[in-house]
PDB file of C-alpha atoms in Angstrom:
ATOM      1  CA  MET L   1      14.349  -4.718  10.428  1.00  0.00           C
ATOM      2  CA  ASN L   2      13.420  -2.985   7.176  1.00  0.00           C
ATOM      3  CA  ALA L   3       9.986  -3.439   5.615  1.00  0.00           C
ATOM      4  CA  ILE L   4      11.468  -4.010   2.146  1.00  0.00           C
ATOM      5  CA  VAL L   5      13.262  -7.342   1.761  1.00  0.00           C
ATOM      6  CA  SER L   6      15.253  -8.813  -1.108  1.00  0.00           C
ATOM      7  CA  LYS L   7      14.493 -11.874  -3.220  1.00  0.00           C
ATOM      8  CA  PRO L   8      17.394 -13.877  -1.671  1.00  0.00           C
ATOM      9  CA  TRP L   9      16.085 -12.988   1.818  1.00  0.00           C
ATOM     10  CA  VAL L  10      12.687 -14.406   0.880  1.00  0.00           C
ATOM     11  CA  LEU L  11      14.219 -17.487  -0.763  1.00  0.00           C
ATOM     12  CA  ALA L  12      16.122 -18.293   2.419  1.00  0.00           C
ATOM     13  CA  ARG L  13      12.970 -18.150   4.589  1.00  0.00           C
ATOM     14  CA  MET L  14      10.114 -19.217   2.332  1.00  0.00           C
ATOM     15  CA  TYR L  15       9.730 -22.696   3.856  1.00  0.00           C
ATOM     16  CA  GLU L  16       9.987 -21.656   7.514  1.00  0.00           C
ATOM     17  CA  PRO L  17       6.817 -22.653   9.381  1.00  0.00           C
ATOM     18  CA  ASP L  18       5.975 -19.196  10.729  1.00  0.00           C
ATOM     19  CA  VAL L  19       6.213 -17.533   7.285  1.00  0.00           C
ATOM     20  CA  THR L  20       3.284 -16.938   4.935  1.00  0.00           C
ATOM     21  CA  ILE L  21       3.941 -15.436   1.507  1.00  0.00           C
ATOM     22  CA  VAL L  22       1.023 -13.477   0.065  1.00  0.00           C
ATOM     23  CA  ASP L  23       0.611 -12.810  -3.650  1.00  0.00           C
ATOM     24  CA  CYS L  24      -1.085  -9.405  -4.120  1.00  0.00           C
ATOM     25  CA  ARG L  25      -0.910  -9.078  -7.904  1.00  0.00           C
ATOM     26  CA  PHE L  26      -3.785  -7.070  -9.371  1.00  0.00           C
ATOM     27  CA  GLU L  27      -4.641  -4.993 -12.446  1.00  0.00           C
ATOM     28  CA  LEU L  28      -7.045  -2.070 -12.334  1.00  0.00           C
ATOM     29  CA  GLY L  29      -9.678  -2.554 -15.031  1.00  0.00           C
ATOM     30  CA  ARG L  30      -8.969  -6.298 -15.188  1.00  0.00           C
ATOM     31  CA  PRO L  31     -10.068  -7.449 -11.725  1.00  0.00           C
ATOM     32  CA  ASP L  32      -9.519 -11.174 -12.404  1.00  0.00           C
ATOM     33  CA  ALA L  33      -6.051 -10.814 -13.941  1.00  0.00           C
ATOM     34  CA  GLY L  34      -4.148 -11.041 -10.644  1.00  0.00           C
ATOM     35  CA  ARG L  35      -5.889 -14.183  -9.474  1.00  0.00           C
ATOM     36  CA  GLU L  36      -5.472 -15.775 -12.915  1.00  0.00           C
ATOM     37  CA  ALA L  37      -1.754 -14.975 -12.863  1.00  0.00           C
ATOM     38  CA  PHE L  38      -1.517 -16.508  -9.379  1.00  0.00           C
ATOM     39  CA  GLU L  39      -3.291 -19.694 -10.481  1.00  0.00           C
ATOM     40  CA  GLU L  40      -0.914 -20.004 -13.416  1.00  0.00           C
ATOM     41  CA  GLU L  41       2.242 -19.637 -11.306  1.00  0.00           C
ATOM     42  CA  HIS L  42       3.406 -18.051  -8.066  1.00  0.00           C
ATOM     43  CA  ILE L  43       6.080 -18.309  -5.405  1.00  0.00           C
ATOM     44  CA  PRO L  44       5.748 -21.812  -3.907  1.00  0.00           C
ATOM     45  CA  GLY L  45       3.489 -21.929  -0.867  1.00  0.00           C
ATOM     46  CA  ALA L  46       2.017 -18.470  -1.485  1.00  0.00           C
ATOM     47  CA  VAL L  47      -1.632 -17.619  -0.877  1.00  0.00           C
ATOM     48  CA  TYR L  48      -3.562 -14.996  -2.834  1.00  0.00           C
ATOM     49  CA  LEU L  49      -5.336 -11.893  -1.552  1.00  0.00           C
ATOM     50  CA  ASP L  50      -7.381  -9.785  -3.956  1.00  0.00           C
ATOM     51  CA  LEU L  51      -7.266  -5.968  -3.743  1.00  0.00           C
ATOM     52  CA  GLU L  52     -10.989  -5.536  -4.297  1.00  0.00           C
ATOM     53  CA  LYS L  53     -12.423  -8.694  -2.736  1.00  0.00           C
ATOM     54  CA  ASP L  54     -10.107  -9.050   0.282  1.00  0.00           C
ATOM     55  CA  LEU L  55      -8.235  -5.774   0.863  1.00  0.00           C
ATOM     56  CA  SER L  56     -11.139  -3.366   0.246  1.00  0.00           C
ATOM     57  CA  SER L  57     -14.812  -3.128   1.120  1.00  0.00           C
ATOM     58  CA  PRO L  58     -17.644  -2.404  -1.358  1.00  0.00           C
ATOM     59  CA  VAL L  59     -17.740   1.095  -2.860  1.00  0.00           C
ATOM     60  CA  ARG L  60     -20.256   3.488  -1.309  1.00  0.00           C
ATOM     61  CA  GLU L  61     -21.128   7.171  -1.736  1.00  0.00           C
ATOM     62  CA  HIS L  62     -18.058   8.179   0.274  1.00  0.00           C
ATOM     63  CA  GLY L  63     -14.838   6.341   1.123  1.00  0.00           C
ATOM     64  CA  GLY L  64     -13.238   6.344  -2.311  1.00  0.00           C
ATOM     65  CA  ARG L  65     -12.769   3.669  -4.950  1.00  0.00           C
ATOM     66  CA  HIS L  66     -11.108   1.203  -2.559  1.00  0.00           C
ATOM     67  CA  PRO L  67     -12.601   1.730   0.916  1.00  0.00           C
ATOM     68  CA  LEU L  68     -10.774   0.011   3.742  1.00  0.00           C
ATOM     69  CA  PRO L  69     -12.003  -3.522   4.437  1.00  0.00           C
ATOM     70  CA  ASP L  70     -13.989  -4.138   7.585  1.00  0.00           C
ATOM     71  CA  PRO L  71     -11.334  -5.173  10.151  1.00  0.00           C
ATOM     72  CA  GLU L  72     -13.448  -8.092  11.382  1.00  0.00           C
ATOM     73  CA  GLN L  73     -13.858  -9.408   7.836  1.00  0.00           C
ATOM     74  CA  LEU L  74     -10.149  -8.919   7.073  1.00  0.00           C
ATOM     75  CA  SER L  75      -9.156 -10.751  10.241  1.00  0.00           C
ATOM     76  CA  ARG L  76     -11.387 -13.674   9.206  1.00  0.00           C
ATOM     77  CA  THR L  77      -9.821 -13.681   5.736  1.00  0.00           C
ATOM     78  CA  LEU L  78      -6.316 -13.787   7.237  1.00  0.00           C
ATOM     79  CA  ALA L  79      -7.342 -16.574   9.615  1.00  0.00           C
ATOM     80  CA  GLN L  80      -8.723 -18.620   6.704  1.00  0.00           C
ATOM     81  CA  LYS L  81      -5.304 -18.381   5.058  1.00  0.00           C
ATOM     82  CA  GLY L  82      -3.686 -19.781   8.207  1.00  0.00           C
ATOM     83  CA  ILE L  83      -2.251 -16.413   9.232  1.00  0.00           C
ATOM     84  CA  THR L  84      -2.021 -15.530  12.932  1.00  0.00           C
ATOM     85  CA  PRO L  85      -0.943 -12.159  14.399  1.00  0.00           C
ATOM     86  CA  GLU L  86       2.543 -13.663  14.920  1.00  0.00           C
ATOM     87  CA  THR L  87       2.949 -14.959  11.349  1.00  0.00           C
ATOM     88  CA  ARG L  88       5.780 -13.360   9.395  1.00  0.00           C
ATOM     89  CA  VAL L  89       3.921 -12.150   6.316  1.00  0.00           C
ATOM     90  CA  ILE L  90       5.859 -11.437   3.113  1.00  0.00           C
ATOM     91  CA  ALA L  91       3.783  -9.675   0.455  1.00  0.00           C
ATOM     92  CA  TYR L  92       4.675  -9.315  -3.203  1.00  0.00           C
ATOM     93  CA  ASP L  93       3.083  -8.188  -6.459  1.00  0.00           C
ATOM     94  CA  ASP L  94       4.288  -7.334  -9.963  1.00  0.00           C
ATOM     95  CA  GLN L  95       3.441  -3.640  -9.840  1.00  0.00           C
ATOM     96  CA  GLY L  96       6.421  -2.149  -8.032  1.00  0.00           C
ATOM     97  CA  GLY L  97       5.099  -3.069  -4.598  1.00  0.00           C
ATOM     98  CA  MET L  98       1.971  -0.895  -4.772  1.00  0.00           C
ATOM     99  CA  TYR L  99      -0.564  -3.611  -3.913  1.00  0.00           C
ATOM    100  CA  ALA L 100       1.756  -5.461  -1.551  1.00  0.00           C
ATOM    101  CA  SER L 101       2.207  -2.163   0.316  1.00  0.00           C
ATOM    102  CA  ARG L 102      -1.568  -1.915   0.754  1.00  0.00           C
ATOM    103  CA  LEU L 103      -1.522  -5.265   2.591  1.00  0.00           C
ATOM    104  CA  TYR L 104       1.512  -4.108   4.611  1.00  0.00           C
ATOM    105  CA  TRP L 105      -0.330  -0.964   5.735  1.00  0.00           C
ATOM    106  CA  LEU L 106      -3.458  -2.948   6.629  1.00  0.00           C
ATOM    107  CA  LEU L 107      -1.382  -5.336   8.754  1.00  0.00           C
ATOM    108  CA  GLU L 108       0.199  -2.375  10.541  1.00  0.00           C
ATOM    109  CA  TYR L 109      -3.299  -0.979  11.135  1.00  0.00           C
ATOM    110  CA  LEU L 110      -4.376  -4.308  12.656  1.00  0.00           C
ATOM    111  CA  GLY L 111      -1.340  -4.320  14.963  1.00  0.00           C
ATOM    112  CA  HIS L 112       0.122  -7.372  13.205  1.00  0.00           C
ATOM    113  CA  GLY L 113       3.595  -8.687  14.029  1.00  0.00           C
ATOM    114  CA  PRO L 114       6.378  -8.729  11.421  1.00  0.00           C
ATOM    115  CA  ALA L 115       5.372  -7.950   7.832  1.00  0.00           C
ATOM    116  CA  TYR L 116       7.476  -7.277   4.747  1.00  0.00           C
ATOM    117  CA  VAL L 117       7.234  -6.354   1.079  1.00  0.00           C
ATOM    118  CA  MET L 118       9.462  -8.249  -1.348  1.00  0.00           C
ATOM    119  CA  ASP L 119      11.536  -5.948  -3.529  1.00  0.00           C
ATOM    120  CA  GLU L 120      11.215  -6.045  -7.345  1.00  0.00           C
ATOM    121  CA  GLY L 121       8.244  -8.432  -7.551  1.00  0.00           C
ATOM    122  CA  PHE L 122       7.277 -11.717  -9.134  1.00  0.00           C
ATOM    123  CA  SER L 123       8.679 -11.227 -12.649  1.00  0.00           C
ATOM    124  CA  ALA L 124      12.112 -10.427 -11.224  1.00  0.00           C
ATOM    125  CA  TRP L 125      11.847 -13.476  -8.947  1.00  0.00           C
ATOM    126  CA  LYS L 126      11.091 -15.717 -11.921  1.00  0.00           C
ATOM    127  CA  ALA L 127      13.718 -14.089 -14.156  1.00  0.00           C
ATOM    128  CA  ALA L 128      16.342 -14.808 -11.489  1.00  0.00           C
ATOM    129  CA  GLY L 129      15.585 -18.520 -11.804  1.00  0.00           C
ATOM    130  CA  TYR L 130      13.948 -18.792  -8.399  1.00  0.00           C
ATOM    131  CA  PRO L 131      11.264 -21.488  -7.968  1.00  0.00           C
ATOM    132  CA  VAL L 132       7.666 -20.990  -9.088  1.00  0.00           C
ATOM    133  CA  SER L 133       4.689 -23.293  -8.755  1.00  0.00           C
ATOM    134  CA  ALA L 134       1.031 -23.638  -9.748  1.00  0.00           C
ATOM    135  CA  ASP L 135       0.263 -25.740  -6.661  1.00  0.00           C
ATOM    136  CA  GLN L 136      -2.048 -24.189  -4.089  1.00  0.00           C
ATOM    137  CA  PRO L 137      -1.252 -25.550  -0.633  1.00  0.00           C
ATOM    138  CA  ILE L 138      -3.975 -26.528   1.794  1.00  0.00           C
ATOM    139  CA  ARG L 139      -3.934 -24.003   4.631  1.00  0.00           C
ATOM    140  CA  VAL L 140      -5.097 -24.922   8.116  1.00  0.00           C
ATOM    141  CA  PRO L 141      -7.362 -22.103   9.358  1.00  0.00           C
ATOM    142  CA  ALA L 142      -6.007 -20.180  12.334  1.00  0.00           C
ATOM    143  CA  SER L 143      -7.482 -17.616  14.691  1.00  0.00           C
ATOM    144  CA  TYR L 144      -6.717 -13.923  14.324  1.00  0.00           C
ATOM    145  CA  SER L 145      -7.183 -11.249  16.959  1.00  0.00           C
ATOM    146  CA  TYR L 146      -6.245  -7.624  16.359  1.00  0.00           C
ATOM    147  CA  THR L 147      -5.862  -4.249  18.032  1.00  0.00           C
ATOM    148  CA  LEU L 148      -6.528  -1.373  15.657  1.00  0.00           C
ATOM    149  CA  HIS L 149      -4.043   1.499  15.424  1.00  0.00           C
ATOM    150  CA  PRO L 150      -6.200   4.523  14.517  1.00  0.00           C
ATOM    151  CA  GLU L 151      -3.159   6.796  14.733  1.00  0.00           C
ATOM    152  CA  LEU L 152      -2.134   5.448  11.303  1.00  0.00           C
ATOM    153  CA  LEU L 153      -5.349   6.661   9.676  1.00  0.00           C
ATOM    154  CA  ALA L 154      -6.435  10.173   8.663  1.00  0.00           C
ATOM    155  CA  SER L 155     -10.070  11.034   7.974  1.00  0.00           C
ATOM    156  CA  MET L 156     -11.354  13.451   5.363  1.00  0.00           C
ATOM    157  CA  GLU L 157     -11.967  15.944   8.193  1.00  0.00           C
ATOM    158  CA  ASP L 158      -8.341  15.565   9.328  1.00  0.00           C
ATOM    159  CA  VAL L 159      -7.156  16.399   5.821  1.00  0.00           C
ATOM    160  CA  ARG L 160      -9.525  19.337   5.529  1.00  0.00           C
ATOM    161  CA  GLU L 161      -8.215  20.752   8.801  1.00  0.00           C
ATOM    162  CA  ALA L 162      -4.593  20.164   7.761  1.00  0.00           C
ATOM    163  CA  ALA L 163      -4.868  22.881   5.110  1.00  0.00           C
ATOM    164  CA  GLY L 164      -4.803  25.555   7.796  1.00  0.00           C
ATOM    165  CA  ARG L 165      -2.092  24.045   9.967  1.00  0.00           C
ATOM    166  CA  ASP L 166       1.678  24.486   9.819  1.00  0.00           C
ATOM    167  CA  ASP L 167       2.411  21.273  11.717  1.00  0.00           C
ATOM    168  CA  VAL L 168       0.844  18.904   9.143  1.00  0.00           C
ATOM    169  CA  ILE L 169       2.171  18.041   5.667  1.00  0.00           C
ATOM    170  CA  VAL L 170      -0.114  16.421   3.083  1.00  0.00           C
ATOM    171  CA  ILE L 171       1.589  14.397   0.334  1.00  0.00           C
ATOM    172  CA  ASP L 172      -0.082  13.416  -2.947  1.00  0.00           C
ATOM    173  CA  SER L 173       1.439  10.168  -4.232  1.00  0.00           C
ATOM    174  CA  ARG L 174       0.033  10.254  -7.781  1.00  0.00           C
ATOM    175  CA  ASP L 175       1.705  10.938 -11.115  1.00  0.00           C
ATOM    176  CA  PRO L 176       2.546  14.674 -11.465  1.00  0.00           C
ATOM    177  CA  ARG L 177       0.141  15.117 -14.380  1.00  0.00           C
ATOM    178  CA  ARG L 178      -2.767  13.880 -12.292  1.00  0.00           C
ATOM    179  CA  TYR L 179      -1.630  15.968  -9.314  1.00  0.00           C
ATOM    180  CA  GLN L 180      -1.491  19.107 -11.464  1.00  0.00           C
ATOM    181  CA  GLY L 181      -4.899  18.384 -12.963  1.00  0.00           C
ATOM    182  CA  LEU L 182      -3.519  18.090 -16.505  1.00  0.00           C
ATOM    183  CA  GLU L 183      -5.176  14.695 -16.933  1.00  0.00           C
ATOM    184  CA  GLU L 184      -7.371  12.362 -14.928  1.00  0.00           C
ATOM    185  CA  THR L 185      -7.593   8.699 -15.857  1.00  0.00           C
ATOM    186  CA  MET L 186      -9.511   7.347 -12.852  1.00  0.00           C
ATOM    187  CA  ASP L 187     -11.724   9.920 -11.180  1.00  0.00           C
ATOM    188  CA  LYS L 188     -14.470  12.354 -12.161  1.00  0.00           C
ATOM    189  CA  ALA L 189     -12.515  15.500 -11.219  1.00  0.00           C
ATOM    190  CA  ALA L 190      -8.887  16.488 -11.864  1.00  0.00           C
ATOM    191  CA  GLY L 191      -6.494  18.261  -9.530  1.00  0.00           C
ATOM    192  CA  HIS L 192      -5.315  17.828  -5.956  1.00  0.00           C
ATOM    193  CA  ILE L 193      -6.130  18.685  -2.359  1.00  0.00           C
ATOM    194  CA  PRO L 194      -5.131  22.322  -1.771  1.00  0.00           C
ATOM    195  CA  GLY L 195      -1.773  22.601  -0.029  1.00  0.00           C
ATOM    196  CA  ALA L 196      -0.667  19.045  -0.840  1.00  0.00           C
ATOM    197  CA  LYS L 197       2.892  18.400  -2.023  1.00  0.00           C
ATOM    198  CA  ASN L 198       3.545  15.928  -4.828  1.00  0.00           C
ATOM    199  CA  LYS L 199       5.810  12.892  -4.316  1.00  0.00           C
ATOM    200  CA  PHE L 200       5.024  10.336  -7.026  1.00  0.00           C
ATOM    201  CA  TRP L 201       5.323   6.915  -5.414  1.00  0.00           C
ATOM    202  CA  LYS L 202       7.220   5.399  -8.361  1.00  0.00           C
ATOM    203  CA  LEU L 203      10.148   7.708  -7.589  1.00  0.00           C
ATOM    204  CA  LEU L 204      10.915   5.295  -4.734  1.00  0.00           C
ATOM    205  CA  LEU L 205      12.091   2.779  -7.362  1.00  0.00           C
ATOM    206  CA  ASP L 206      15.297   2.931  -9.388  1.00  0.00           C
ATOM    207  CA  GLU L 207      15.585   2.215 -13.116  1.00  0.00           C
ATOM    208  CA  ASN L 208      15.670  -1.538 -12.354  1.00  0.00           C
ATOM    209  CA  GLY L 209      12.531  -1.419 -10.230  1.00  0.00           C
ATOM    210  CA  LYS L 210      14.374  -1.770  -6.905  1.00  0.00           C
ATOM    211  CA  TRP L 211      13.501   0.287  -3.838  1.00  0.00           C
ATOM    212  CA  MET L 212      15.837   3.032  -2.691  1.00  0.00           C
ATOM    213  CA  ALA L 213      18.100   2.266   0.260  1.00  0.00           C
ATOM    214  CA  ALA L 214      17.333   4.037   3.541  1.00  0.00           C
ATOM    215  CA  ASP L 215      19.969   6.756   3.056  1.00  0.00           C
ATOM    216  CA  ARG L 216      18.559   7.657  -0.358  1.00  0.00           C
ATOM    217  CA  LEU L 217      15.045   7.672   1.085  1.00  0.00           C
ATOM    218  CA  GLN L 218      16.194  10.232   3.646  1.00  0.00           C
ATOM    219  CA  GLU L 219      17.435  12.427   0.774  1.00  0.00           C
ATOM    220  CA  HIS L 220      14.209  11.847  -1.160  1.00  0.00           C
ATOM    221  CA  TYR L 221      12.083  13.228   1.681  1.00  0.00           C
ATOM    222  CA  GLN L 222      14.561  15.764   3.070  1.00  0.00           C
ATOM    223  CA  GLU L 223      12.286  18.746   2.315  1.00  0.00           C
ATOM    224  CA  PHE L 224       9.815  17.487   4.930  1.00  0.00           C
ATOM    225  CA  PRO L 225      10.660  18.190   8.605  1.00  0.00           C
ATOM    226  CA  ARG L 226      10.646  15.044  10.732  1.00  0.00           C
ATOM    227  CA  ASP L 227       8.801  16.653  13.628  1.00  0.00           C
ATOM    228  CA  LYS L 228       5.631  17.251  11.600  1.00  0.00           C
ATOM    229  CA  GLU L 229       2.648  14.986  11.081  1.00  0.00           C
ATOM    230  CA  ILE L 230       2.518  13.664   7.520  1.00  0.00           C
ATOM    231  CA  ILE L 231      -0.638  12.489   5.741  1.00  0.00           C
ATOM    232  CA  VAL L 232      -0.201  10.556   2.483  1.00  0.00           C
ATOM    233  CA  TYR L 233      -2.899  10.063  -0.124  1.00  0.00           C
ATOM    234  CA  CYS L 234      -3.289   8.995  -3.757  1.00  0.00           C
ATOM    235  CA  GLY L 235      -6.304   8.180  -5.924  1.00  0.00           C
ATOM    236  CA  SER L 236      -7.932   5.526  -3.762  1.00  0.00           C
ATOM    237  CA  GLY L 237      -5.615   4.741  -0.849  1.00  0.00           C
ATOM    238  CA  VAL L 238      -3.434   2.135  -2.573  1.00  0.00           C
ATOM    239  CA  SER L 239      -0.426   3.818  -4.213  1.00  0.00           C
ATOM    240  CA  ALA L 240       0.027   6.090  -1.184  1.00  0.00           C
ATOM    241  CA  CYS L 241       1.055   3.020   0.830  1.00  0.00           C
ATOM    242  CA  PRO L 242       4.556   2.860  -0.738  1.00  0.00           C
ATOM    243  CA  ASN L 243       5.109   6.446   0.431  1.00  0.00           C
ATOM    244  CA  PHE L 244       3.888   5.403   3.895  1.00  0.00           C
ATOM    245  CA  ILE L 245       6.567   2.691   3.940  1.00  0.00           C
ATOM    246  CA  GLY L 246       9.210   4.956   2.398  1.00  0.00           C
ATOM    247  CA  LEU L 247       8.680   7.665   5.003  1.00  0.00           C
ATOM    248  CA  LYS L 248       8.829   5.116   7.814  1.00  0.00           C
ATOM    249  CA  GLU L 249      12.031   3.630   6.375  1.00  0.00           C
ATOM    250  CA  ALA L 250      13.487   7.151   6.202  1.00  0.00           C
ATOM    251  CA  GLY L 251      12.850   7.658   9.917  1.00  0.00           C
ATOM    252  CA  TYR L 252       9.546   9.567   9.939  1.00  0.00           C
ATOM    253  CA  GLU L 253       7.398   8.427  12.834  1.00  0.00           C
ATOM    254  CA  ASN L 254       4.103  10.328  12.565  1.00  0.00           C
ATOM    255  CA  VAL L 255       2.782   9.156   9.191  1.00  0.00           C
ATOM    256  CA  LYS L 256      -0.898   8.603   8.396  1.00  0.00           C
ATOM    257  CA  LEU L 257      -2.830   7.334   5.391  1.00  0.00           C
ATOM    258  CA  TYR L 258      -5.884   9.180   4.100  1.00  0.00           C
ATOM    259  CA  SER L 259      -7.429   5.937   2.937  1.00  0.00           C
ATOM    260  CA  GLY L 260     -10.280   7.416   0.897  1.00  0.00           C
ATOM    261  CA  SER L 261      -7.803   9.697  -0.876  1.00  0.00           C
ATOM    262  CA  TRP L 262      -8.674  11.816  -3.917  1.00  0.00           C
ATOM    263  CA  SER L 263     -11.689   9.704  -4.930  1.00  0.00           C
ATOM    264  CA  ASP L 264     -13.180  10.274  -1.462  1.00  0.00           C
ATOM    265  CA  TRP L 265     -12.211  13.972  -1.300  1.00  0.00           C
ATOM    266  CA  ILE L 266     -14.106  14.798  -4.507  1.00  0.00           C
ATOM    267  CA  SER L 267     -17.187  12.872  -3.350  1.00  0.00           C
ATOM    268  CA  TYR L 268     -17.895  15.883  -1.102  1.00  0.00           C
ATOM    269  CA  GLU L 269     -19.025  18.706  -3.402  1.00  0.00           C
ATOM    270  CA  GLU L 270     -17.994  21.391  -0.924  1.00  0.00           C
ATOM    271  CA  ASN L 271     -14.327  20.299  -0.873  1.00  0.00           C
ATOM    272  CA  PRO L 272     -12.004  22.656  -2.775  1.00  0.00           C
ATOM    273  CA  ILE L 273      -9.813  21.498  -5.656  1.00  0.00           C
ATOM    274  CA  ALA L 274      -6.411  22.913  -6.607  1.00  0.00           C
ATOM    275  CA  THR L 275      -4.566  22.546  -9.932  1.00  0.00           C
ATOM    276  CA  GLY L 276      -1.037  23.260 -11.124  1.00  0.00           C
ATOM    277  CA  GLU L 277       2.034  23.255  -8.885  1.00  0.00           C
ATOM    278  CA  GLU L 278       1.835  24.288  -5.232  1.00  0.00           C
TER     279      GLU L 278
END
């Protein structure tokens, strides 16, 4: 089963008892905008998870702008929303799947059962005439146990070591201008991790905002050998998650997320910085 699911697929399953739909809308620089949009209207029955309050932990000296949440705290948050490890979770946002993909990756990391990202997002759902609601259902708290999958996570040291290895590929998921160091809108230093290849995550979407099919994803990543370990990163460990999903959908098995990403890398003064094309 693919991770990316269509609006009709969601519509057909949205009221099934083992399904929980999670609204992940968020706007950087306007931290309350996603929750306000959810309270105004959302897919019926959906619950809301906030990138910074629920899907990240507080910022520290290292760890980047969106450090991973404490697994124990995240498991409690999921349980409060009535989610168990067996719940079929469908995540959506209105930002091309970037924030929903962060939740997807976190669920994979926790060893969760089936999880999906809805293609196109909330605006497309509403524009298609599908139901929306302002009602917030009462959720019966559940219990949530997890088994972490550390093989999905790369540390800063892993990335540093990857620069001298032929069997590891590092992919930068940011806009090419940020990768090349021509501009930097988020972080205090511009450029990229030396040796990293650039695959802007938005290239996974077509002109209508739909995800590529699996065969096109295979073409998209064809320059990368399948037998190598791949580490994806971005600015803060969020927009790399679509590339994590895309690579998995294209048949790559050894894919890791450098969760601290560029904002963590540059928090270590000794780490080198590259600019321009590799």
